[in-house]
Amino acid sequence: MPLMKKTSFISCILVSALMAFGILSVSCKSTPVEVPYDASELEIIQLAQTAYDSGDQKLAVEYYSMLLTRFGMDTATYIEGRYEIAHIYVKQKKYDLAAPMLEEIIAIYESSAPGTLPGAYRKLALSDYQKIPEDKRQSSK
């Protein structure tokens, strides 16, 4: 092969490889969750549930994190968002991430007056916490 053709061929391969790398790096880049500024708690929860139901657990966690950012100052909403994230982590067997969240939720219930928070999340948090192997738990609850 003449030198000119060889150089062109190598240049073509290099350009193709760079383009492929560029496309891959852009496609792997995660984009931040976009939620309308005026979205309500229920709308964000619905977005998270829809993402979870469609199998996109990562997106569901991002939506629940957005819920906590926007509405986490309300204790009931905080508990719901944290529980849902912890529940996803339990399903993924990411016990090191789930355990402290569940322990926090349980502690919030233990320090709250009965009936001031939705009781279902206490029961759910305790149930998920029992699924975590003892050696992965942060404390000995």
Coordinates of C-alpha atoms in Angstrom, one line a residue:
M1 CA 0.0 0.0 0.0
P2 CA 1.5 3.4 -0.9
L3 CA 2.4 5.7 1.9
M4 CA -0.3 8.3 1.1
K5 CA -3.1 5.7 1.1
K6 CA -1.7 4.2 4.3
T7 CA -1.7 7.6 6.1
S8 CA -5.3 8.3 4.9
F9 CA -6.4 4.9 6.1
I10 CA -4.9 5.4 9.5
S11 CA -6.3 8.9 9.7
C12 CA -9.8 7.6 8.8
I13 CA -9.5 5.0 11.6
L14 CA -8.4 7.5 14.1
V15 CA -11.2 9.9 13.3
S16 CA -13.8 7.1 13.4
A17 CA -12.4 5.9 16.8
L18 CA -12.6 9.5 18.2
M19 CA -16.1 9.9 16.9
A20 CA -17.2 6.6 18.5
F21 CA -15.5 7.5 21.8
G22 CA -17.3 10.9 21.7
I23 CA -20.7 9.3 21.1
L24 CA -20.2 6.8 23.8
S25 CA -19.1 9.4 26.4
V26 CA -22.1 11.5 25.6
S27 CA -24.5 8.7 25.7
C28 CA -23.2 7.4 29.1
K29 CA -23.4 10.8 30.7
S30 CA -26.3 11.1 33.0
T31 CA -28.6 14.1 32.8
P32 CA -30.1 15.6 35.9
V33 CA -33.7 14.8 36.6
E34 CA -35.9 17.5 35.3
V35 CA -39.1 18.1 37.3
P36 CA -41.2 21.2 36.8
Y37 CA -40.6 23.7 39.5
D38 CA -44.3 23.8 40.5
A39 CA -44.6 20.0 40.6
S40 CA -46.4 18.9 43.8
E41 CA -45.2 16.2 46.2
L42 CA -47.7 13.7 44.7
E43 CA -46.6 14.5 41.1
I44 CA -42.9 13.8 42.0
I45 CA -43.9 10.6 43.9
Q46 CA -45.9 9.5 40.8
L47 CA -42.9 10.2 38.5
A48 CA -40.7 8.1 40.9
Q49 CA -43.3 5.2 41.0
T50 CA -43.6 5.3 37.2
A51 CA -39.8 5.1 36.8
Y52 CA -39.6 2.2 39.4
D53 CA -42.5 0.3 37.7
S54 CA -40.8 0.6 34.4
G55 CA -37.6 -0.9 35.9
D56 CA -35.5 2.3 36.1
Q57 CA -34.6 2.2 39.8
K58 CA -31.8 4.7 39.3
L59 CA -34.2 7.3 38.0
A60 CA -36.7 6.5 40.7
V61 CA -34.0 7.2 43.3
E62 CA -33.3 10.5 41.6
Y63 CA -36.9 11.5 41.7
Y64 CA -37.2 10.5 45.4
S65 CA -34.1 12.6 46.1
M66 CA -35.7 15.5 44.3
L67 CA -38.8 15.0 46.5
L68 CA -36.6 15.2 49.6
T69 CA -34.8 18.3 48.3
R70 CA -38.1 20.1 47.6
F71 CA -40.4 18.8 50.3
G72 CA -38.2 17.0 52.9
M73 CA -38.8 19.6 55.6
D74 CA -42.2 17.9 56.1
T75 CA -41.4 14.9 58.3
A76 CA -44.0 12.6 56.8
T77 CA -42.7 13.4 53.2
Y78 CA -39.1 13.0 54.4
I79 CA -39.9 9.5 55.8
E80 CA -41.7 8.5 52.7
G81 CA -38.9 9.6 50.4
R82 CA -36.2 8.1 52.5
Y83 CA -38.1 4.8 52.9
E84 CA -38.7 4.5 49.2
I85 CA -35.0 5.0 48.5
A86 CA -34.0 2.6 51.2
H87 CA -36.5 0.0 49.9
I88 CA -34.9 0.2 46.4
Y89 CA -31.5 -0.3 48.0
V90 CA -32.7 -3.3 49.9
K91 CA -34.1 -4.8 46.6
Q92 CA -30.7 -4.1 45.1
K93 CA -28.9 -5.7 48.1
K94 CA -27.1 -2.4 48.7
Y95 CA -27.5 -2.9 52.5
D96 CA -24.7 -0.5 53.4
L97 CA -26.8 2.3 51.9
A98 CA -30.2 1.0 53.1
A99 CA -29.4 0.2 56.7
P100 CA -28.6 3.8 57.9
M101 CA -31.7 5.1 56.2
L102 CA -34.0 2.5 57.7
E103 CA -32.4 3.0 61.2
E104 CA -33.0 6.7 60.9
I105 CA -36.7 6.2 60.0
I106 CA -37.1 3.8 62.9
A107 CA -35.4 6.3 65.3
I108 CA -37.7 9.1 64.0
Y109 CA -40.8 6.9 64.9
E110 CA -39.3 6.0 68.3
S111 CA -38.9 9.7 69.2
S112 CA -42.3 10.8 67.8
A113 CA -45.6 11.0 69.5
P114 CA -47.9 8.1 68.5
G115 CA -50.2 9.0 65.6
T116 CA -48.3 12.0 64.4
L117 CA -46.7 10.2 61.5
P118 CA -48.1 7.7 59.0
G119 CA -47.8 4.3 60.7
A120 CA -47.4 2.3 57.5
Y121 CA -43.8 3.5 57.0
R122 CA -42.7 2.4 60.5
K123 CA -44.0 -1.1 59.8
L124 CA -42.4 -1.2 56.3
A125 CA -39.1 0.2 57.6
L126 CA -39.0 -2.5 60.3
S127 CA -39.8 -5.2 57.8
D128 CA -37.1 -4.1 55.3
Y129 CA -34.6 -3.7 58.1
Q130 CA -35.2 -7.3 59.1
K131 CA -34.1 -8.3 55.5
I132 CA -30.7 -6.8 56.0
P133 CA -28.1 -9.4 57.3
E134 CA -27.0 -8.5 60.8
D135 CA -23.4 -8.0 59.8
K136 CA -24.5 -5.2 57.4
R137 CA -26.6 -3.3 60.0
Q138 CA -25.1 -0.2 61.5
S139 CA -26.5 -0.8 65.0
S140 CA -27.9 -3.7 66.9
K141 CA -31.7 -2.8 66.8

